[in-house]
């Protein structure tokens, strides 16, 4: 967290990129979602269309299928999508960062271009029934047998596994060592013999997450990501990127709703209770603070800083903004509760998950206390 | 300024602060304030915003204000060094030779209202007149009355004559710039205060032991400090972004960002100091401890220029076109 002035601004070439992207969007309108088409399938079509125009993975080096630009370029694309009410950029940034940092050159050359193109869809298999917050308690085991591994265990909450081709899987490779050295990452093809994917219905009715059963699944050595024992730092890198509002592309989604609430305040001036008016003002403040904070992080990132434990601060600010926003939206549009139960209500339910997924709010506080403030440890956890 | 140059200036202010910081409320004496203010004057920081274009950016001024807030200092860096010189620069008039202006606020410390309401010369250590910007952009200068007791023990306040002599007028863009700049400078000082106080309480949590272990190892204490850290970082991001906007964007956009920053700081700097105070336990409740100097600063600061209610009402609706 830098103490000297930061450049929050867009370098000049960003405006060119924005203009170019707007022009592209004008001739490539958002595809229609077919009746009964699951949202993830629709989003994948959108992902592929964006990729065909070169709008995915802007900050990934060219030799891996990206454009070799910066995080800010990626953010601008996300911004422009928000401004035209299109779905956000495909959420692959954090997985791509994990591969960039830990995969072998051969794997990067093979996997990243296909991930960016949407030819291979990835999901994240970290959590287990017995290992949620305490990832170190994971029991899925990958036993080494000569040149390959045999994996047995169960994963839980694996978002969109039923629509995915590959899973970034964490498994123990050593029963003895400390958890931080005995977990290893793999790229697991979900059509491999012994893998069962069972969707779970979420509270908002969506079929987002899944259970994954792994029954003596054979994984080749070449499917291991990083070295044996690299699973823990890989997981930490992944979740650090997953916790920044910029990397998840949520900002534009919030921005649209905040503006909707403010317009409603203008249109219904006088009829809204005073308290609700300030609550909308507070939503705007939370959102704008989050934008400023995300810009500051981007400036730091451009200055060479990699995502680390301070992204837990970002995650808590994002959660604060999101949960207040949807809570307030239900008050400004009460019909959502009375009769409609529409899209805002669905998003409201999902906003309650913001303090759970990607590590709960308590876990973010633990991380800040230990790894940002360096407060003394109380032993495990 | 070049980065190295700025770092030098900031280090200068840092060693000044280490030397003149107040150890406890008992050290807050008129003589100590006057001596510190004189030493501050010798640093020559008042020149930073006097020329056009200014020697220091708004971002740099904001960071200096943050620095000033981080230790308990009885000096009027904001009023006499950062704010009044900027106002004179915007007006294109030099200060009358031999005078040191500060700025005037309404009696409740908000932006001055129209008419000849009672005024106070805010942050008036070492000042001998006060510049007042009225809602229509008219700028007046007032003579100073006696010291007015303030709740923020580190902030010198004097009464000011209500109807001052008109010295100029800010155009609408200049007026917006002025409001944004004042909000940013005041907000930055509060960010510095909250950040530093939280850091001090983190230090304390590492050392203070109860039940045979440092209190910082208790999860309840850790979460309190983690939340305070989140609030401080939110304040810093919002305030520094607003300062950047004033350097690079239209005054209209900068004013919107500055209002957001003040609204965040009004709420969060106070919350962060509450958390720090809680971590200090009983000791923070004593007159001798610095905790109440910080609490006074942020609690009063949350009402200075614009209160949360003022700001949220404006921010609840989309802005009208300029
Ligand atoms: C919508 C959604 C999508 C998800 N997608 C994925 C995915 O794609 N891949 C994946 O791997 N996982 C995914 N997850 C799982 C998610 O990461 C876990 O749910 C989360 O880490 C919490 O684990 P848990 O549910 O087992 O709760 P638990 O760990 O059992 O926690 C229960 C409660 O105890 C508290 N608690 C636990 N330990 C501590 C502690 N040390 N200190 C203080 N409090 C503590 C928690 O904060 C929480 O309040 C998803 C979750 C959701 C809700």
XYZ file of C-alpha atoms and ligand atoms in Angstrom:
756
model
C 0.000 0.000 0.000
C 1.923 2.868 -1.400
C 2.378 6.153 0.418
C 3.363 8.257 -2.583
C 0.889 9.659 -5.084
C -0.746 7.039 -7.239
C -1.798 7.310 -10.813
C -5.482 6.455 -10.817
C -5.810 7.456 -14.449
C -6.221 5.711 -17.738
C -3.117 5.855 -19.929
C -3.821 7.449 -23.309
C -3.886 4.187 -25.240
C -6.813 3.023 -23.136
C -9.102 5.500 -24.811
C -8.142 4.030 -28.161
C -8.918 0.568 -26.847
C -12.276 1.713 -25.488
C -13.233 3.322 -28.792
C -12.182 0.215 -30.674
C -14.192 -2.001 -28.310
C -17.298 0.171 -28.568
C -17.114 0.011 -32.338
C -16.815 -3.770 -32.149
C -19.772 -4.007 -29.768
C -21.882 -1.917 -32.126
C -21.585 -4.562 -34.850
C -21.576 -7.574 -32.516
C -24.678 -7.194 -30.420
C -25.341 -9.360 -27.417
C -26.704 -12.741 -28.540
C -30.288 -13.585 -27.554
C -30.678 -16.107 -24.788
C -32.736 -19.047 -26.062
C -35.804 -20.123 -24.149
C -34.715 -22.562 -21.417
C -31.046 -22.028 -22.230
C -29.110 -22.288 -18.948
C -27.340 -19.038 -18.096
C -23.844 -20.630 -18.101
C -24.421 -21.968 -21.620
C -25.596 -18.567 -22.793
C -22.607 -16.932 -21.118
C -20.262 -19.362 -22.840
C -21.638 -18.295 -26.239
C -21.011 -14.701 -25.174
C -17.502 -15.634 -24.021
C -16.684 -17.162 -27.415
C -18.055 -14.172 -29.282
C -15.941 -11.809 -27.171
C -12.919 -13.992 -27.756
C -13.428 -13.963 -31.515
C -12.964 -10.198 -31.337
C -9.850 -10.478 -29.170
C -11.576 -9.203 -26.000
C -10.667 -11.991 -23.573
C -7.445 -12.231 -21.583
C -6.102 -8.811 -22.490
C -3.526 -9.003 -19.714
C -2.352 -12.504 -20.629
C 0.879 -12.721 -22.683
C 0.375 -13.180 -26.418
C 2.104 -16.535 -26.600
C -0.618 -17.951 -24.345
C -3.438 -16.574 -26.461
C -3.883 -13.207 -24.764
C -2.984 -9.733 -25.916
C -0.034 -8.956 -23.681
C -1.584 -5.743 -22.349
C -2.148 -4.718 -18.717
C -4.748 -5.323 -16.024
C -6.081 -1.832 -16.748
C -6.897 -2.810 -20.335
C -8.824 -5.788 -19.056
C -10.648 -3.523 -16.600
C -11.604 -1.036 -19.316
C -13.220 -3.797 -21.326
C -15.145 -4.817 -18.245
C -16.204 -1.180 -17.715
C -17.466 -0.821 -21.256
C -19.498 -4.007 -20.954
C -21.107 -2.686 -17.806
C -21.896 0.608 -19.477
C -23.823 -1.113 -22.257
C -25.591 -3.511 -19.890
C -23.922 -6.577 -21.357
C -22.872 -9.513 -19.173
C -19.398 -9.079 -17.687
C -16.163 -10.556 -18.959
C -15.803 -14.309 -18.506
C -14.621 -14.996 -14.952
C -11.414 -16.764 -15.725
C -8.906 -14.183 -14.558
C -8.025 -15.886 -11.287
C -7.678 -19.338 -12.854
C -5.517 -17.900 -15.612
C -3.293 -16.245 -12.992
C -2.882 -19.550 -11.145
C -1.778 -21.292 -14.353
C 0.488 -18.403 -15.355
C 2.268 -18.634 -12.057
C 2.384 -22.379 -11.384
C 1.874 -24.393 -14.574
C 4.809 -25.626 -16.669
C 5.573 -23.812 -19.904
C 4.208 -26.758 -21.809
C 0.945 -26.681 -19.839
C 0.596 -22.929 -20.212
C 1.014 -23.176 -23.975
C -1.517 -25.981 -24.146
C -4.125 -24.881 -21.605
C -4.276 -21.109 -21.565
C -5.233 -20.471 -25.202
C -8.077 -22.989 -24.911
C -9.229 -21.522 -21.598
C -9.253 -17.996 -23.041
C -11.081 -19.110 -26.168
C -13.800 -20.813 -24.156
C -12.942 -24.112 -25.841
C -12.246 -25.601 -22.450
C -14.260 -24.407 -19.482
C -12.670 -24.675 -16.053
C -14.069 -24.919 -12.562
C -12.406 -24.766 -9.154
C -12.326 -27.875 -6.962
C -10.956 -26.706 -3.639
C -13.729 -27.107 -1.040
C -14.796 -30.398 0.482
C -17.514 -31.425 2.915
C -14.905 -31.486 5.687
C -12.720 -28.687 4.376
C -14.419 -25.360 3.750
C -12.750 -22.536 5.587
C -10.064 -24.924 6.703
C -8.731 -25.985 3.338
C -5.792 -27.571 5.101
C -8.198 -30.187 6.432
C -8.822 -31.591 2.978
C -8.918 -35.351 2.672
C -9.186 -36.039 -1.060
C -6.040 -38.052 -1.697
C -3.931 -38.480 -4.814
C -1.779 -41.553 -4.419
C 1.309 -41.759 -6.563
C 1.724 -45.002 -8.492
C 4.899 -44.785 -10.579
C 4.201 -42.353 -13.419
C 0.616 -41.524 -12.502
C -1.716 -40.749 -9.591
C -4.943 -42.330 -8.417
C -7.353 -39.880 -6.788
C -10.120 -40.663 -4.359
C -12.352 -38.260 -2.479
C -15.189 -35.758 -2.697
C -15.412 -32.065 -3.564
C -18.278 -29.718 -2.777
C -19.618 -26.344 -3.985
C -17.750 -26.710 -7.263
C -19.436 -23.907 -9.209
C -20.562 -24.777 -12.736
C -18.791 -28.160 -12.774
C -21.711 -29.569 -14.793
C -20.841 -27.120 -17.584
C -17.074 -27.512 -17.300
C -14.446 -29.579 -19.058
C -11.635 -29.278 -16.551
C -11.338 -28.811 -12.826
C -8.429 -27.178 -11.031
C -8.333 -29.842 -8.350
C -6.567 -29.796 -5.019
C -5.679 -33.087 -3.392
C -3.324 -34.317 -0.700
C -0.267 -36.148 -1.951
C 1.291 -36.825 1.423
C -0.503 -38.067 4.520
C 2.296 -37.045 6.859
C 3.536 -33.567 5.892
C 2.058 -30.269 7.074
C -1.003 -29.307 5.006
C 0.881 -26.368 3.553
C 3.396 -28.713 1.918
C 1.336 -31.801 1.231
C -1.369 -30.489 -1.102
C -0.928 -30.684 -4.853
C -2.904 -29.207 -7.750
C -4.102 -31.065 -10.852
C -5.941 -30.258 -14.051
C -8.648 -32.897 -13.928
C -10.668 -33.627 -17.094
C -14.238 -34.032 -15.876
C -15.027 -36.744 -18.417
C -12.369 -39.021 -16.921
C -13.525 -42.439 -15.719
C -14.451 -42.387 -12.036
C -15.624 -38.728 -11.930
C -19.260 -38.095 -11.029
C -20.680 -34.566 -11.091
C -23.921 -33.980 -9.217
C -25.525 -30.505 -9.420
C -27.005 -28.960 -6.267
C -29.823 -26.464 -6.414
C -28.939 -23.076 -4.876
C -31.217 -20.989 -2.667
C -31.975 -18.588 -5.514
C -33.102 -21.509 -7.663
C -29.980 -21.515 -9.852
C -28.047 -24.666 -10.504
C -24.685 -23.079 -9.845
C -22.803 -25.467 -7.652
C -22.107 -29.177 -7.654
C -20.770 -32.115 -5.761
C -17.882 -33.962 -7.321
C -17.206 -37.596 -6.501
C -13.759 -38.952 -7.356
C -13.603 -42.685 -7.372
C -10.124 -44.026 -8.189
C -9.585 -41.475 -10.907
C -6.329 -41.845 -12.837
C -4.363 -38.653 -13.383
C -1.142 -38.522 -15.388
C 1.939 -36.844 -14.056
C 1.616 -34.348 -16.913
C -1.766 -33.332 -15.460
C -0.169 -32.142 -12.233
C 0.035 -28.333 -12.034
C 3.276 -27.206 -10.433
C 5.368 -29.494 -8.268
C 4.113 -31.841 -5.600
C 3.284 -29.723 -2.582
C 2.636 -26.517 -4.579
C -1.114 -26.759 -4.020
C -1.253 -24.438 -1.054
C 0.550 -21.443 -2.562
C -1.377 -22.025 -5.789
C -4.659 -21.907 -3.891
C -3.576 -18.711 -2.133
C -2.704 -17.054 -5.446
C -6.005 -18.085 -6.945
C -8.134 -16.782 -4.111
C -6.133 -13.548 -3.869
C -7.078 -12.738 -7.447
C -10.602 -13.965 -6.849
C -11.073 -11.418 -4.067
C -10.451 -8.250 -6.008
C -13.536 -6.550 -7.408
C -11.626 -5.806 -10.586
C -10.712 -9.382 -11.237
C -14.254 -10.584 -10.784
C -15.822 -7.934 -13.007
C -18.627 -7.266 -10.502
C -18.154 -3.503 -10.483
C -20.152 -2.708 -13.580
C -23.020 -4.856 -12.353
C -23.206 -2.894 -9.100
C -22.845 0.417 -10.938
C -25.931 -0.202 -13.048
C -28.098 -0.987 -10.048
C -26.808 2.000 -8.050
C -27.765 4.290 -10.929
C -31.173 2.646 -11.105
C -31.721 3.375 -7.419
C -30.570 6.990 -7.754
C -32.866 7.573 -10.714
C -35.738 6.135 -8.703
C -34.943 8.637 -5.938
C -35.077 11.475 -8.452
C -38.333 10.276 -10.018
C -40.061 9.716 -6.719
C -38.693 12.798 -4.960
C -40.835 13.580 -1.956
C -42.520 10.207 -1.688
C -39.528 8.245 -0.431
C -38.965 8.171 3.305
C -35.916 10.268 4.299
C -34.112 7.295 5.712
C -34.335 5.419 2.427
C -33.010 8.392 0.519
C -29.844 8.444 2.632
C -29.573 4.698 2.347
C -29.428 5.063 -1.431
C -26.816 7.797 -0.929
C -24.883 5.351 1.235
C -25.068 2.688 -1.502
C -23.613 5.199 -3.911
C -20.815 6.002 -1.444
C -20.021 2.307 -0.891
C -19.956 1.711 -4.627
C -17.804 4.738 -5.470
C -15.396 3.911 -2.650
C -15.087 0.406 -4.047
C -14.361 1.808 -7.508
C -11.706 4.138 -6.091
C -10.219 1.289 -4.093
C -10.152 -1.020 -7.116
C -8.448 1.702 -9.151
C -5.854 2.099 -6.429
C -5.187 -1.641 -6.495
C -4.836 -1.546 -10.253
C -2.323 1.281 -10.001
C -0.383 -0.778 -7.460
C -0.612 -3.824 -9.724
C 0.759 -1.791 -12.640
C 3.546 -0.687 -10.328
C 4.549 -4.342 -10.058
C 2.730 -5.490 -6.922
C 1.142 -8.948 -7.159
C -2.139 -9.824 -5.465
C -1.511 -10.850 -1.864
C -3.254 -10.968 1.506
C -4.409 -7.340 1.207
C -6.990 -8.570 -1.307
C -8.944 -9.714 1.765
C -9.552 -6.004 2.399
C -10.927 -5.717 -1.124
C -13.202 -8.683 -0.618
C -14.705 -7.233 2.587
C -15.311 -3.877 0.881
C -16.918 -5.637 -2.044
C -19.156 -7.615 0.293
C -20.137 -4.451 2.157
C -21.123 -2.705 -1.083
C -22.984 -5.662 -2.537
C -24.991 -6.621 0.525
C -26.125 -3.076 1.293
C -26.983 -2.513 -2.343
C -29.362 -5.441 -2.699
C -30.855 -4.892 0.750
C -31.645 -1.307 -0.289
C -32.889 -2.330 -3.724
C -35.578 -4.470 -2.089
C -36.737 -1.407 -0.144
C -36.789 0.858 -3.185
C -38.571 -1.798 -5.281
C -40.749 -3.563 -2.692
C -42.789 -5.232 -5.447
C -39.819 -7.607 -5.732
C -40.868 -9.024 -2.389
C -44.618 -8.694 -2.691
C -45.441 -10.260 -6.009
C -42.572 -10.349 -8.399
C -39.674 -12.263 -6.879
C -37.766 -11.151 -9.957
C -34.192 -10.717 -10.908
C -33.327 -8.325 -8.078
C -34.601 -10.789 -5.511
C -32.484 -13.543 -7.049
C -29.438 -11.283 -6.905
C -30.323 -10.343 -3.344
C -30.186 -13.987 -2.324
C -26.878 -14.369 -4.107
C -25.522 -11.265 -2.330
C -25.863 -13.178 0.937
C -23.323 -15.660 -0.446
C -20.791 -12.853 -0.940
C -19.692 -13.210 2.681
C -19.195 -16.966 2.194
C -17.729 -17.796 -1.224
C -14.068 -17.110 -1.922
C -13.497 -17.473 1.846
C -15.958 -16.218 4.481
C -15.767 -12.731 5.949
C -14.379 -14.166 9.176
C -11.624 -15.885 7.233
C -10.812 -12.591 5.462
C -10.491 -10.956 8.892
C -8.212 -13.739 10.075
C -6.022 -13.208 7.022
C -5.844 -9.441 7.550
C -5.008 -9.908 11.223
C -2.267 -12.436 10.595
C -0.806 -11.620 7.229
C -1.394 -7.873 6.881
C -1.200 -6.719 10.505
C 1.073 -9.568 11.658
C -0.759 -10.025 14.920
C 0.445 -12.910 17.071
C -0.912 -16.332 16.357
C -3.212 -18.129 18.748
C -2.070 -21.504 17.426
C -4.291 -23.199 14.868
C -6.474 -21.982 13.254
C 7.052 17.447 -7.696
C 9.325 14.586 -8.641
C 8.729 11.564 -6.413
C 12.115 11.950 -4.716
C 11.437 15.602 -4.089
C 8.073 14.799 -2.578
C 9.527 12.085 -0.386
C 12.009 14.657 0.903
C 9.267 17.147 1.730
C 7.235 14.455 3.438
C 10.201 13.296 5.482
C 10.773 16.893 6.510
C 7.210 17.074 7.794
C 7.619 13.675 9.437
C 10.628 14.739 11.486
C 8.884 17.997 12.337
C 5.911 15.966 13.589
C 8.090 13.643 15.633
C 9.645 16.683 17.311
C 6.527 18.736 18.007
C 3.983 16.005 18.621
C 1.949 16.374 21.757
C 2.552 13.604 24.293
C -0.733 14.107 26.099
C -3.545 16.628 26.485
C -1.516 18.344 29.214
C 1.051 19.380 26.610
C -1.532 21.383 24.690
C -0.551 24.879 25.802
C -0.715 28.159 23.886
C 3.045 28.633 24.096
C 3.724 25.166 22.709
C 1.308 25.780 19.833
C 2.915 29.089 18.929
C 6.429 27.647 18.949
C 5.382 24.658 16.822
C 3.546 26.901 14.361
C 6.596 29.079 13.975
C 8.758 26.045 13.257
C 6.181 24.844 10.753
C 6.312 28.230 9.031
C 10.043 27.823 8.624
C 9.526 24.664 6.576
C 8.119 26.921 3.833
C 5.271 24.573 2.911
C 2.947 27.539 2.404
C 4.640 28.078 -0.953
C 3.479 24.701 -2.252
C 0.174 25.941 -3.649
C 0.928 29.619 -4.083
C 2.318 29.699 -7.613
C 0.395 28.886 -10.811
C 0.848 26.109 -11.694
C 1.401 25.058 -8.094
C 4.641 23.431 -6.966
C 2.780 20.538 -5.355
C -0.166 18.597 -6.773
C -3.397 18.186 -4.834
C -2.423 14.542 -4.333
C 0.796 15.637 -2.691
C -0.971 18.161 -0.491
C -3.434 15.457 0.499
C -0.606 13.174 1.566
C 0.976 15.972 3.593
C -2.347 16.534 5.337
C -2.505 12.779 6.037
C 0.953 13.014 7.548
C -0.078 15.963 9.700
C -3.037 14.014 11.030
C -1.033 10.980 11.992
C 0.557 12.448 15.113
C -1.113 14.806 17.586
C 0.145 18.204 16.406
C -1.148 21.551 17.618
C -0.292 23.304 14.347
C -2.626 24.784 11.739
C -1.158 23.174 8.656
C -4.555 22.863 7.025
C -5.917 26.372 7.519
C -2.843 28.531 7.080
C -0.537 26.410 4.919
C -2.759 24.402 2.586
C -6.186 26.047 2.440
C -5.834 29.833 2.593
C -2.912 29.982 0.124
C -4.920 27.909 -2.362
C -7.863 30.270 -2.060
C -5.657 33.284 -2.756
C -4.160 31.435 -5.712
C -7.645 30.774 -7.115
C -8.502 34.444 -6.681
C -5.223 35.518 -8.242
C -4.459 37.823 -5.305
C -1.409 37.665 -3.074
C -1.835 37.799 0.698
C -1.428 41.288 2.134
C 2.212 41.566 3.215
C 2.797 40.569 6.803
C -0.544 38.839 7.284
C -1.280 35.143 7.652
C -4.814 34.208 6.664
C -6.674 31.053 7.587
C -10.211 30.167 6.558
C -13.560 30.970 8.142
C -16.357 28.449 8.635
C -19.880 28.671 10.011
C -20.255 28.377 13.788
C -21.201 24.714 13.452
C -17.981 24.278 11.406
C -19.836 23.564 8.153
C -19.290 25.473 4.911
C -20.353 29.088 5.575
C -23.987 29.901 4.881
C -25.330 32.962 3.056
C -25.848 36.233 4.915
C -23.800 37.469 7.809
C -24.098 34.434 10.053
C -21.580 34.142 12.854
C -18.239 32.789 11.700
C -15.230 31.169 13.269
C -11.650 31.336 12.095
C -10.940 27.624 11.830
C -7.430 26.251 12.363
C -6.148 29.656 13.378
C -2.813 28.976 15.088
C -0.519 31.744 13.892
C -3.249 33.357 11.761
C -4.370 36.982 11.977
C -7.272 37.077 9.542
C -9.778 34.653 8.021
C -10.979 34.236 4.454
C -14.585 33.250 3.981
C -16.095 31.762 0.817
C -19.838 32.421 0.688
C -22.253 30.097 -1.143
C -22.284 32.380 -4.212
C -18.476 32.307 -4.467
C -17.876 35.746 -2.944
C -14.747 35.785 -0.806
C -14.477 38.090 2.187
C -11.798 38.676 4.755
C -12.518 39.111 8.463
C -10.500 40.197 11.453
C -10.181 37.784 14.365
C -11.720 37.867 17.814
C -10.720 35.947 20.928
C -9.978 32.246 21.059
C -13.083 30.078 21.068
C -12.810 26.865 23.044
C -12.948 23.866 20.731
C -13.586 20.193 21.390
C -10.674 19.193 19.162
C -7.950 20.197 21.598
C -5.337 20.295 18.843
C -7.247 22.720 16.657
C -7.017 26.452 17.409
C -10.281 28.259 16.729
C -11.093 31.958 17.117
C -14.209 33.949 16.558
C -14.265 36.036 13.392
C -16.114 39.211 12.487
C -19.247 38.254 10.588
C -19.352 40.820 7.775
C -15.916 40.941 6.248
C -14.550 43.071 3.414
C -15.044 41.541 -0.056
C -11.727 40.565 -1.613
C -12.861 38.731 -4.715
C -15.174 36.206 -6.241
C -14.760 32.624 -7.417
C -16.438 31.633 -10.684
C -18.599 28.468 -10.526
C -15.752 26.174 -11.613
C -13.383 27.853 -9.161
C -15.958 27.506 -6.400
C -16.381 23.803 -7.086
C -12.610 23.412 -7.134
C -12.435 25.167 -3.775
C -15.086 22.973 -2.186
C -13.461 19.825 -3.529
C -10.030 20.946 -2.369
C -11.166 21.796 1.175
C -13.043 18.514 1.490
C -9.988 16.598 0.282
C -7.530 18.353 2.589
C -9.731 18.032 5.668
C -10.591 14.434 4.849
C -6.938 13.534 4.340
C -5.986 14.734 7.785
C -8.694 12.524 9.279
C -7.481 9.543 7.251
C -3.997 10.088 8.654
C -5.344 10.285 12.190
C -7.444 7.132 11.899
C -4.707 5.168 10.162
C -2.069 6.116 12.705
C -4.275 5.447 15.706
C -5.232 2.020 14.400
C -1.542 1.265 13.808
C -0.783 2.275 17.401
C -3.503 -0.017 18.698
C -2.143 -2.884 16.574
C 1.271 -2.329 18.188
C -0.342 -2.348 21.606
C -2.229 -5.568 20.817
C 1.090 -7.249 20.039
C 2.617 -6.305 23.356
C -0.145 -6.175 25.927
C -0.615 -9.616 27.504
C -3.659 -10.977 29.355
C -4.439 -14.597 30.248
C -0.786 -15.306 29.604
C -0.781 -14.300 25.946
C -0.800 -11.171 23.804
C -4.321 -9.774 23.414
C -3.631 -9.577 19.672
C -3.833 -13.361 19.542
C -7.525 -13.309 20.529
C -9.712 -13.626 17.497
C -12.231 -11.106 18.824
C -9.459 -8.517 19.011
C -8.041 -9.533 15.637
C -11.392 -9.087 13.924
C -11.879 -5.684 15.512
C -8.520 -4.559 14.155
C -9.075 -6.197 10.771
C -12.352 -4.330 10.367
C -10.697 -1.082 11.409
C -8.009 -1.700 8.787
C -10.615 -2.216 6.091
C -12.249 1.081 7.039
C -8.956 2.969 7.015
C -8.047 1.594 3.588
C -11.474 2.506 2.237
C -10.981 6.063 3.542
C -7.515 6.298 2.012
C -8.604 4.968 -1.384
C -11.581 7.308 -1.601
C -9.647 10.372 -0.471
C -6.599 9.822 -2.629
C -8.804 9.139 -5.616
C -10.641 12.421 -5.049
C -7.285 14.224 -4.856
C -6.214 12.579 -8.099
C -9.476 13.682 -9.715
C -8.867 17.295 -8.768
C -5.440 17.128 -10.393
C -6.714 15.464 -13.578
C -10.449 15.774 -14.051
C -13.102 18.501 -14.088
C -13.865 20.227 -10.769
C -17.381 18.836 -11.086
C -16.152 15.236 -11.049
C -13.602 15.982 -8.369
C -16.288 17.506 -6.168
C -18.442 14.390 -6.511
C -15.449 12.219 -5.578
C -14.555 14.525 -2.677
C -18.093 14.284 -1.302
C -17.922 10.512 -1.504
C -14.604 10.586 0.343
C -15.921 12.865 3.082
C -19.020 10.679 3.524
C -16.807 7.585 3.830
C -14.446 9.252 6.268
C -17.236 10.758 8.389
C -18.474 7.265 9.040
C -15.367 5.122 8.915
C -12.623 7.186 10.530
C -14.747 7.442 13.660
C -15.539 3.717 13.618
C -11.868 2.874 13.180
C -10.882 5.041 16.148
C -13.624 3.439 18.253
C -12.109 0.037 17.448
C -8.615 1.189 18.365
C -9.881 2.697 21.609
C -11.572 -0.575 22.490
C -8.315 -2.449 21.978
C -6.494 -0.107 24.361
C -9.003 -0.901 27.097
C -9.149 1.285 30.204
C -5.942 3.160 29.538
C -7.517 4.872 26.509
C -10.153 6.411 28.759
C -7.648 8.555 30.656
C -6.850 12.217 30.114
C -3.150 11.391 29.753
C -3.587 8.927 26.902
C -3.526 10.208 23.315
C -6.636 8.202 22.369
C -9.053 11.005 23.128
C -7.007 13.478 21.103
C -7.604 11.256 18.061
C -11.214 10.629 18.965
C -11.851 14.362 19.340
C -10.213 15.064 15.995
C -12.187 12.516 13.989
C -15.455 13.064 15.815
C -15.380 16.814 15.254
C -13.908 16.249 11.795
C -16.996 14.247 10.835
C -19.043 17.438 11.147
C -16.534 19.863 9.604
C -17.528 21.299 6.183
C -20.243 18.737 5.483
C -22.008 16.226 7.688
C -23.021 12.750 6.589
C -26.652 13.876 6.310
C -25.651 16.843 4.107
C -23.682 14.594 1.802
C -25.964 11.588 1.507
C -28.883 13.797 0.552
C -26.906 15.241 -2.345
C -25.393 11.927 -3.381
C -28.697 10.041 -3.418
C -29.635 11.502 -6.805
C -27.798 11.597 -10.119
C -25.999 14.898 -10.597
C -27.599 17.596 -12.638
C -25.532 18.534 -15.693
C -22.962 21.229 -14.831
C -22.110 -19.509 -4.151
C -20.911 -20.278 -3.777
C -20.007 -20.702 -4.739
C -18.872 -21.446 -4.383
N -18.040 -21.884 -5.378
C -16.966 -22.651 -5.048
C -16.138 -23.198 -6.070
O -16.351 -22.981 -7.250
N -15.078 -23.963 -5.716
C -14.796 -24.227 -4.400
O -13.800 -24.903 -4.156
N -15.561 -23.728 -3.407
C -16.658 -22.953 -3.703
N -17.473 -22.467 -2.706
C -17.195 -22.869 -1.313
C -16.743 -21.773 -0.394
O -15.403 -21.443 -0.636
C -16.979 -22.253 1.042
O -18.373 -22.350 1.218
C -16.402 -21.348 2.074
O -14.996 -21.346 2.032
C -16.862 -21.691 3.500
O -16.721 -23.039 3.808
P -17.952 -23.868 4.453
O -19.128 -23.602 3.605
O -17.494 -25.241 4.627
O -18.207 -23.200 5.855
P -17.394 -23.478 7.211
O -15.938 -23.424 6.928
O -17.932 -24.699 7.875
O -17.787 -22.200 8.063
C -19.020 -22.074 8.789
C -18.955 -20.806 9.649
O -17.857 -20.890 10.582
C -16.992 -19.803 10.441
N -15.595 -20.207 10.641
C -14.973 -21.322 10.195
N -13.682 -21.325 10.539
C -13.457 -20.191 11.234
C -12.326 -19.586 11.866
N -11.123 -20.151 11.818
N -12.482 -18.395 12.469
C -13.683 -17.794 12.509
N -14.795 -18.306 11.938
C -14.683 -19.472 11.300
C -17.195 -19.347 9.004
O -16.821 -17.982 8.837
C -18.671 -19.564 8.810
O -19.374 -18.470 9.346
C -18.620 -21.740 -3.030
C -19.516 -21.280 -2.058
C -20.655 -20.588 -2.405
C -21.588 -20.132 -1.325
